[in-house]
PDB file of C-alpha atoms in Angstrom:
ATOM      1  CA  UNK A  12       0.000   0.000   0.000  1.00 57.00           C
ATOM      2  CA  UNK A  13       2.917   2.704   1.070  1.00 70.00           C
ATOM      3  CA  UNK A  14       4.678   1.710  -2.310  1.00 77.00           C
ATOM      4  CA  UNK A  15       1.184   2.601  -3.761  1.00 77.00           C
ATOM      5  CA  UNK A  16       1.071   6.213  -2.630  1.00 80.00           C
ATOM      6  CA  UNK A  17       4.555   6.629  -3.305  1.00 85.00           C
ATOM      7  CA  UNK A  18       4.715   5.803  -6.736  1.00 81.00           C
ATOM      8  CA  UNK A  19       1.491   8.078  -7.020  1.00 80.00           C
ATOM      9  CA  UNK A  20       3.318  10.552  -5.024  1.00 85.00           C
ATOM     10  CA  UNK A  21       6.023  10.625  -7.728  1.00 87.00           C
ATOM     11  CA  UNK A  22       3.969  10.737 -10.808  1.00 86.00           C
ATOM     12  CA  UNK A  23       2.044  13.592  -9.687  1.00 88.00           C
ATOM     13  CA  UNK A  24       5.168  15.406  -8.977  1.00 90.00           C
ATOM     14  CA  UNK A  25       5.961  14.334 -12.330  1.00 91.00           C
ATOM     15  CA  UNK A  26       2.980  15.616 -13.983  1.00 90.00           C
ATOM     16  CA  UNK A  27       3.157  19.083 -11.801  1.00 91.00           C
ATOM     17  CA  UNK A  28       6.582  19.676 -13.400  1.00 91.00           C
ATOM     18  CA  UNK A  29       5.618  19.082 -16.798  1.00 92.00           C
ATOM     19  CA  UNK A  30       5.156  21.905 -19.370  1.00 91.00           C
ATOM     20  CA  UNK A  31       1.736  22.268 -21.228  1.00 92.00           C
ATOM     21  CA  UNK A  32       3.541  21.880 -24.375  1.00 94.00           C
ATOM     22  CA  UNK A  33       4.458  18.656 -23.497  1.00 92.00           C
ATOM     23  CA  UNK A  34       0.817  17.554 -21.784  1.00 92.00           C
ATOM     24  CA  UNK A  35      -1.015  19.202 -24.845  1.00 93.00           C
ATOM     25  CA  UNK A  36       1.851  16.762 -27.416  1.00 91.00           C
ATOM     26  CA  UNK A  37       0.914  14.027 -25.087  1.00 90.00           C
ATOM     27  CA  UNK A  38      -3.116  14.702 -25.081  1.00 91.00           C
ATOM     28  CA  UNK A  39      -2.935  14.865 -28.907  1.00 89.00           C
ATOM     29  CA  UNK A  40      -1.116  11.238 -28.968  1.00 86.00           C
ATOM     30  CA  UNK A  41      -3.805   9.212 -27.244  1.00 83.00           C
ATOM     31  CA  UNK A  42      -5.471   7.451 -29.192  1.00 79.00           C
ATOM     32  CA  UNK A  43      -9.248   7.649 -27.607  1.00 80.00           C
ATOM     33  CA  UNK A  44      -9.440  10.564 -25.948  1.00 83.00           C
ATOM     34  CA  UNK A  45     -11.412  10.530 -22.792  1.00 87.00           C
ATOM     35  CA  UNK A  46     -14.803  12.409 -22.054  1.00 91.00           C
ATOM     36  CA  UNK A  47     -14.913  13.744 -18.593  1.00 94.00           C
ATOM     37  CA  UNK A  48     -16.271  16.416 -16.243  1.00 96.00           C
ATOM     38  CA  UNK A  49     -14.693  18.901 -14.448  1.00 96.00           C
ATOM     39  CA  UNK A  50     -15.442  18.585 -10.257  1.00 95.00           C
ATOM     40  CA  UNK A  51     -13.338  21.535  -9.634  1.00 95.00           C
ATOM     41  CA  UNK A  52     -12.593  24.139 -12.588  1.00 96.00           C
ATOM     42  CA  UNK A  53      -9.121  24.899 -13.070  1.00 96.00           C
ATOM     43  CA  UNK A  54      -8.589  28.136 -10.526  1.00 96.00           C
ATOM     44  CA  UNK A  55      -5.502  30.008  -9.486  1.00 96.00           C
ATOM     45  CA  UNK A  56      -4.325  31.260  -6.310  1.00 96.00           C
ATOM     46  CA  UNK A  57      -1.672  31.776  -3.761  1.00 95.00           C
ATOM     47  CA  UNK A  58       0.306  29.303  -1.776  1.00 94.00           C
ATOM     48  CA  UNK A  59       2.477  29.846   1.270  1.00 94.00           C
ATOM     49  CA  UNK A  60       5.827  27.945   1.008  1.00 92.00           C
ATOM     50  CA  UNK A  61       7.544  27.252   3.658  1.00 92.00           C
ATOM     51  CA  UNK A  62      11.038  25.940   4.364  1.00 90.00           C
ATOM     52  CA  UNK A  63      13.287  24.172   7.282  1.00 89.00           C
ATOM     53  CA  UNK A  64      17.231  25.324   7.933  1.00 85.00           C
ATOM     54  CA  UNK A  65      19.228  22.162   7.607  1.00 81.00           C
ATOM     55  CA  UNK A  66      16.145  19.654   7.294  1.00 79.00           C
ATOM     56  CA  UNK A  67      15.571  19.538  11.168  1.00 84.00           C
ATOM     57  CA  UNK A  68      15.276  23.042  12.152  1.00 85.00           C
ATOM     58  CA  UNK A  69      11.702  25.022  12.875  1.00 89.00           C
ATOM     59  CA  UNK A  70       9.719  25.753   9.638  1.00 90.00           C
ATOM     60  CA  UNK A  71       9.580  29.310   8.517  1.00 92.00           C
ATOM     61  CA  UNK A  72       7.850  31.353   5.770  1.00 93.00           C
ATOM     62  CA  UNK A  73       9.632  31.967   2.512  1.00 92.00           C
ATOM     63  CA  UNK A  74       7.179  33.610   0.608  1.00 94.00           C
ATOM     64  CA  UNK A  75       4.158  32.859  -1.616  1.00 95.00           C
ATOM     65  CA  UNK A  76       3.866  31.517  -5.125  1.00 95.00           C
ATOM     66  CA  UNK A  77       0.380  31.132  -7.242  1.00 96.00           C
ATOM     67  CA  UNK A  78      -0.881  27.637  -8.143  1.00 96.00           C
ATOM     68  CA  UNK A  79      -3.502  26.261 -10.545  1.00 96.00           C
ATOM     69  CA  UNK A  80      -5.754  23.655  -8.905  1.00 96.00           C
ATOM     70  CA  UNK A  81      -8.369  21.483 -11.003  1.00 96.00           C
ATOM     71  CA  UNK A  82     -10.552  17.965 -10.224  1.00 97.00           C
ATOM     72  CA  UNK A  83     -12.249  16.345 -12.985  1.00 96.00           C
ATOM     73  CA  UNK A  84     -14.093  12.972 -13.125  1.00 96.00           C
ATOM     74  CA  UNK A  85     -14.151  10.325 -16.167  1.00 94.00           C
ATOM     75  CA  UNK A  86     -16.983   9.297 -17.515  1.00 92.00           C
ATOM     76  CA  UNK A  87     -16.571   5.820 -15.377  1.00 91.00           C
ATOM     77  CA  UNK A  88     -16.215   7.595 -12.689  1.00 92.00           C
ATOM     78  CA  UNK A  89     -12.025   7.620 -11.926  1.00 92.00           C
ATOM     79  CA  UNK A  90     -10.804  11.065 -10.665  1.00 94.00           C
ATOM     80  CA  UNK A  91      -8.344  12.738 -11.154  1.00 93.00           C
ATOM     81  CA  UNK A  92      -6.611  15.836  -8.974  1.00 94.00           C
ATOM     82  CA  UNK A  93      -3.566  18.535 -10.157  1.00 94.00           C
ATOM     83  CA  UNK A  94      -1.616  21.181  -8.564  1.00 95.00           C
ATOM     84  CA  UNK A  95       1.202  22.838 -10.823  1.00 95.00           C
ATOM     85  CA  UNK A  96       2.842  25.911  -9.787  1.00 94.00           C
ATOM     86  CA  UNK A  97       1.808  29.199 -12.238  1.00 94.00           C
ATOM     87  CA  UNK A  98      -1.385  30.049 -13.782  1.00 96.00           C
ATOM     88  CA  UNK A  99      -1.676  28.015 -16.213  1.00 94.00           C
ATOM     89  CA  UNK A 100      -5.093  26.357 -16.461  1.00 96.00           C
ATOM     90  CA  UNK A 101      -4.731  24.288 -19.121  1.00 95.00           C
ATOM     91  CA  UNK A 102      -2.013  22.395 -17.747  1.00 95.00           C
ATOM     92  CA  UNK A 103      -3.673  21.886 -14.442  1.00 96.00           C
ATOM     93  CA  UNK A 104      -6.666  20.125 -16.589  1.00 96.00           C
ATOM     94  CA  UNK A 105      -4.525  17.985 -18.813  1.00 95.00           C
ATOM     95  CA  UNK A 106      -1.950  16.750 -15.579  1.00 95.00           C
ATOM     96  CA  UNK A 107      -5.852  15.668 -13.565  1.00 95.00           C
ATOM     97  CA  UNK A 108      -6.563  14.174 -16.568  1.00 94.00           C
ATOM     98  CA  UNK A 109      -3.631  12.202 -16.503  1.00 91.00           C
ATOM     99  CA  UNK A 110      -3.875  11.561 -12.917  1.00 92.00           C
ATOM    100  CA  UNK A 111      -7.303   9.829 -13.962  1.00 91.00           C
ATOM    101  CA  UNK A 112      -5.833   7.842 -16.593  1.00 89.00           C
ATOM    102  CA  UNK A 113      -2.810   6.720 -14.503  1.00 87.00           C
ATOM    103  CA  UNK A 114      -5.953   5.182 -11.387  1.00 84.00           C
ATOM    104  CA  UNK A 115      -7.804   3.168 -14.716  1.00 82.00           C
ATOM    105  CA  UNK A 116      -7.251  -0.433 -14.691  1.00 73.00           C
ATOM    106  CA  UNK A 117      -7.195  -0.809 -18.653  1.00 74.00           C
ATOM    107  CA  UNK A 118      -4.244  -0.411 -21.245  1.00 72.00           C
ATOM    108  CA  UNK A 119      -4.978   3.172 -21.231  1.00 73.00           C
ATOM    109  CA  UNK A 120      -3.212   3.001 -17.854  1.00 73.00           C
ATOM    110  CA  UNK A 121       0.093   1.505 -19.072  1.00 74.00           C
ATOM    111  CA  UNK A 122       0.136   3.861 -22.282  1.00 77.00           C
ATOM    112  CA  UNK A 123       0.008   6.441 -19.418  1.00 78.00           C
ATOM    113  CA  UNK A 124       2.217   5.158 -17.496  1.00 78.00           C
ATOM    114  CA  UNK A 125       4.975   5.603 -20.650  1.00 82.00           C
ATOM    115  CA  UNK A 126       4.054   8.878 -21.070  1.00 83.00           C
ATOM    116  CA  UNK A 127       4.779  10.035 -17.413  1.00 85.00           C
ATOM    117  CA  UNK A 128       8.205   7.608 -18.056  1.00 84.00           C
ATOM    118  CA  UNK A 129       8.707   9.407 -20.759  1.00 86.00           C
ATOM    119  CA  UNK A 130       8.471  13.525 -18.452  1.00 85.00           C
ATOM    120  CA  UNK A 131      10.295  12.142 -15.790  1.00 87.00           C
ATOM    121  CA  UNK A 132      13.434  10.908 -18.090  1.00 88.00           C
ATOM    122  CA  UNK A 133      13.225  14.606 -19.890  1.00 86.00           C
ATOM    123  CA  UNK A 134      13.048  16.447 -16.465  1.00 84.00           C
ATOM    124  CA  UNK A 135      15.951  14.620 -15.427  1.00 87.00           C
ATOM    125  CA  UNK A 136      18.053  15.395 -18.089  1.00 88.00           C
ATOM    126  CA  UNK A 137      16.747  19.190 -17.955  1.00 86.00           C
ATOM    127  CA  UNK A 138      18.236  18.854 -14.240  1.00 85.00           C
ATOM    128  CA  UNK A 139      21.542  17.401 -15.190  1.00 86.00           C
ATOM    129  CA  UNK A 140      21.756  20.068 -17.740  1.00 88.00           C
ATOM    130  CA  UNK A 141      21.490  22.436 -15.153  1.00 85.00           C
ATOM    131  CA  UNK A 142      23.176  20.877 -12.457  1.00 85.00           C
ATOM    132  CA  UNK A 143      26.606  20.535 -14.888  1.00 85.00           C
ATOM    133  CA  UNK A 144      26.282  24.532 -16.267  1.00 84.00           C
ATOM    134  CA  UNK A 145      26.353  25.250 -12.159  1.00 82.00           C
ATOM    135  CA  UNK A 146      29.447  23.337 -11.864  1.00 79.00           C
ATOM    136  CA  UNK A 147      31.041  24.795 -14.268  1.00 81.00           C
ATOM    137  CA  UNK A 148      31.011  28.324 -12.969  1.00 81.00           C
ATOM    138  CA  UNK A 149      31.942  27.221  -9.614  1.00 77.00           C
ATOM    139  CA  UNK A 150      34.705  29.259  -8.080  1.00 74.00           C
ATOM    140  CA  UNK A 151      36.911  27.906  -5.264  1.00 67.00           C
ATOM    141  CA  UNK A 152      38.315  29.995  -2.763  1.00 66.00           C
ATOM    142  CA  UNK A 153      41.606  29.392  -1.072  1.00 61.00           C
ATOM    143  CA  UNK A 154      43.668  31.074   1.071  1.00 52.00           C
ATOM    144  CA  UNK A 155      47.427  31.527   0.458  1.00 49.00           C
ATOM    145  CA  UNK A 156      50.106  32.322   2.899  1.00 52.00           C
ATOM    146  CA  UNK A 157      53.281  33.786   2.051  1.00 54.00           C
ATOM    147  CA  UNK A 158      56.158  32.018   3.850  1.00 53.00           C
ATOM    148  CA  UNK A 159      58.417  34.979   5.252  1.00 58.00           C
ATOM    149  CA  UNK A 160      62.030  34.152   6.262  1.00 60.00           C
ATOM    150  CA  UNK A 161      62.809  35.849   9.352  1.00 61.00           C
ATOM    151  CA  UNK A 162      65.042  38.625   9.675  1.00 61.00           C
TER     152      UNK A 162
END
């Protein structure tokens, strides 16, 4: 069951980090396009994010940032939740709508499933990207000292 909510966990995460580009690409590929119902309209607002010194220490305030929010419902009734940082509705709709796909039982599920295999490999490489251009303007400091023969 714990595996269950992780791997959940980390496909939402997935999804949240995804671009619309890439949701709207992946909408367009399926091949039968599910009907649904939205429970909760795509709607912005603000979030406060908060943040720890060191992992252990007391939580403090860092600031705000604005987040889209949507619930839908399929047609057989699987639901499907989203929040993605920005204001982007659109990609709040198509990441619950994956959500819902990812909970079905049928091969819709799998082909799903190789989509979100498919953002997470791309986000990870974005990362890398990043993480190597970081390195490479990393500056180390040192301090010298002069040995002075005595007088």
């Amino acid at each position: 069951m714990r595996n269950d909510v992780e791997r959940r966990q980390r496909w939402m995460a997935v999804l949240a980090r995804a671009s619309c580009r890439e949701l709207e690409q992946a909408y367009l590929d399926l091949l039968n396009a599910p009907a649904y119902v939205l429970l909760r309209p795509p709607e912005s607002g603000l979030v406060l994010l908060q943040g720890r010194a060191g992992e252990t220490g007391p939580s403090f305030n860092v600031g705000e940032a604005t987040m889209t929010r949507c619930a839908l419902k399929l047609l057989d009734g699987t639901t499907g939740f989203a929040f993605v940082l920005g204001r982007d509705q659109r990609q709040a709709e198509l990441a619950a709508l994956f959500d819902a796909l990812l909970q079905r039982g049928d091969e819709t599920a799998s082909a799903t499933l190789k989509v979100i295999s498919k953002f997470e490999r791309a986000q990870s490489m974005r990362r890398d990207l990043k993480s190597r251009k970081a390195a490479s303007t990393k500056v180390d400091f040192f301090a010298m000292t002069q040995a002075r023969e005595p007088k």
